[in-house]
Short mmCIF file of C-alpha atoms in Angstrom, two decimals:
data_model
loop_
_atom_site.label_atom_id
_atom_site.label_comp_id
_atom_site.label_asym_id
_atom_site.label_seq_id
_atom_site.Cartn_x
_atom_site.Cartn_y
_atom_site.Cartn_z
CA MET A 1 -18.80 -17.71 11.76
CA SER A 2 -20.69 -15.11 9.73
CA LEU A 3 -22.73 -15.49 6.55
CA THR A 4 -19.88 -13.81 4.66
CA GLU A 5 -17.38 -16.36 6.00
CA ILE A 6 -19.70 -19.27 5.16
CA THR A 7 -20.23 -17.90 1.65
CA GLN A 8 -16.47 -17.50 1.13
CA GLY A 9 -15.79 -21.03 2.37
CA MET A 10 -18.53 -22.44 0.14
CA SER A 11 -17.09 -20.51 -2.83
CA GLU A 12 -13.70 -22.13 -2.20
CA ARG A 13 -15.23 -25.61 -1.91
CA VAL A 14 -17.29 -25.17 -5.08
CA ALA A 15 -14.23 -23.86 -6.97
CA LYS A 16 -12.34 -26.99 -5.88
CA ASN A 17 -15.11 -29.63 -6.09
CA GLY A 18 -17.63 -28.08 -8.51
CA GLY A 19 -21.35 -27.72 -8.00
CA ILE A 20 -24.12 -30.13 -8.90
CA ALA A 21 -24.28 -29.77 -12.67
CA GLY A 22 -27.49 -28.21 -13.92
CA LYS A 23 -28.99 -27.79 -10.44
CA VAL A 24 -29.46 -24.94 -7.99
CA VAL A 25 -29.11 -25.63 -4.26
CA THR A 26 -29.89 -23.14 -1.51
CA PHE A 27 -28.84 -23.47 2.12
CA ASP A 28 -31.54 -21.46 3.88
CA PHE A 29 -30.54 -20.17 7.32
CA GLY A 30 -33.87 -18.40 7.93
CA ASP A 31 -33.41 -14.86 9.25
CA ASP A 32 -29.61 -15.31 9.07
CA GLY A 33 -29.63 -15.42 5.25
CA ALA A 34 -28.88 -18.01 2.59
CA VAL A 35 -26.09 -19.43 0.45
CA ARG A 36 -27.03 -20.45 -3.08
CA ILE A 37 -24.95 -22.70 -5.33
CA ASP A 38 -25.90 -22.33 -8.97
CA GLY A 39 -24.73 -25.37 -10.87
CA THR A 40 -26.41 -24.11 -14.06
CA ALA A 41 -23.62 -21.52 -14.41
CA SER A 42 -20.21 -22.44 -15.76
CA PRO A 43 -18.29 -22.46 -13.52
CA ALA A 44 -20.77 -22.97 -10.68
CA ALA A 45 -21.51 -19.72 -8.85
CA VAL A 46 -22.04 -19.06 -5.14
CA SER A 47 -24.15 -16.14 -3.90
CA ASN A 48 -26.48 -15.09 -1.10
CA ASP A 49 -29.53 -15.04 -3.38
CA ASN A 50 -32.53 -16.75 -1.79
CA GLY A 51 -34.45 -17.29 -5.04
CA ALA A 52 -35.89 -20.44 -6.57
CA ALA A 53 -33.87 -23.63 -6.18
CA ASP A 54 -34.11 -27.27 -7.22
CA CYS A 55 -33.25 -28.22 -3.65
CA ARG A 56 -33.56 -26.07 -0.52
CA VAL A 57 -31.85 -27.18 2.67
CA LYS A 58 -33.32 -25.44 5.72
CA VAL A 59 -30.97 -25.49 8.68
CA SER A 60 -29.87 -23.10 11.39
CA MET A 61 -26.53 -21.44 10.79
CA ALA A 62 -25.14 -23.00 13.99
CA ASP A 63 -26.15 -26.52 12.90
CA PHE A 64 -24.75 -25.91 9.39
CA ILE A 65 -21.42 -24.87 10.87
CA ASP A 66 -21.35 -28.00 13.07
CA ILE A 67 -22.10 -30.19 10.03
CA ALA A 68 -19.48 -28.45 7.88
CA ASP A 69 -16.89 -28.78 10.68
CA GLY A 70 -17.68 -32.48 11.11
CA LYS A 71 -19.03 -32.02 14.65
CA GLN A 72 -22.52 -33.15 13.60
CA ASN A 73 -23.61 -35.80 11.10
CA ALA A 74 -25.92 -34.44 8.37
CA GLN A 75 -28.05 -37.60 8.30
CA MET A 76 -28.50 -37.49 12.07
CA ALA A 77 -29.39 -33.78 11.90
CA PHE A 78 -32.01 -34.67 9.27
CA MET A 79 -33.45 -37.47 11.45
CA MET A 80 -33.60 -35.11 14.44
CA GLY A 81 -35.43 -32.47 12.40
CA LYS A 82 -32.55 -29.98 12.59
CA LEU A 83 -32.11 -30.12 8.82
CA LYS A 84 -35.04 -30.11 6.39
CA VAL A 85 -34.93 -30.69 2.66
CA GLU A 86 -37.44 -29.23 0.22
CA GLY A 87 -37.39 -30.24 -3.42
CA ASP A 88 -35.22 -32.92 -4.98
CA MET A 89 -33.92 -35.23 -2.26
CA GLY A 90 -31.56 -36.80 -4.80
CA ILE A 91 -29.71 -33.50 -5.02
CA ALA A 92 -29.43 -33.35 -1.23
CA MET A 93 -27.78 -36.78 -1.29
CA GLN A 94 -25.03 -35.36 -3.55
CA LEU A 95 -24.15 -32.44 -1.26
CA GLY A 96 -21.36 -34.41 0.42
CA LYS A 97 -19.16 -33.84 -2.62
CA ILE A 98 -19.54 -30.07 -2.16
CA LEU A 99 -19.23 -30.01 1.61
CA GLY A 100 -16.49 -32.62 1.77
#
């Protein structure tokens, strides 16, 4: 799955489920790029901007895909160090509503 496909899928999920109101979340895939969900916009906007965020989730693209597909548990990935959260951990706890 490419960054473009991930971004499109995230756009569809955010259109259906909404973003986290008033917050910006970035999924940072390192050299593979980023997907940013801007919940300060109405409606929430999805882009590949890697700017400032209230919560930044650092994860490899492969691990993100496994989590999104339900092949890997996000909490387990966090415990194993495959997923790192910078910023507001409370926001990270709400990401299930977007990814679900």
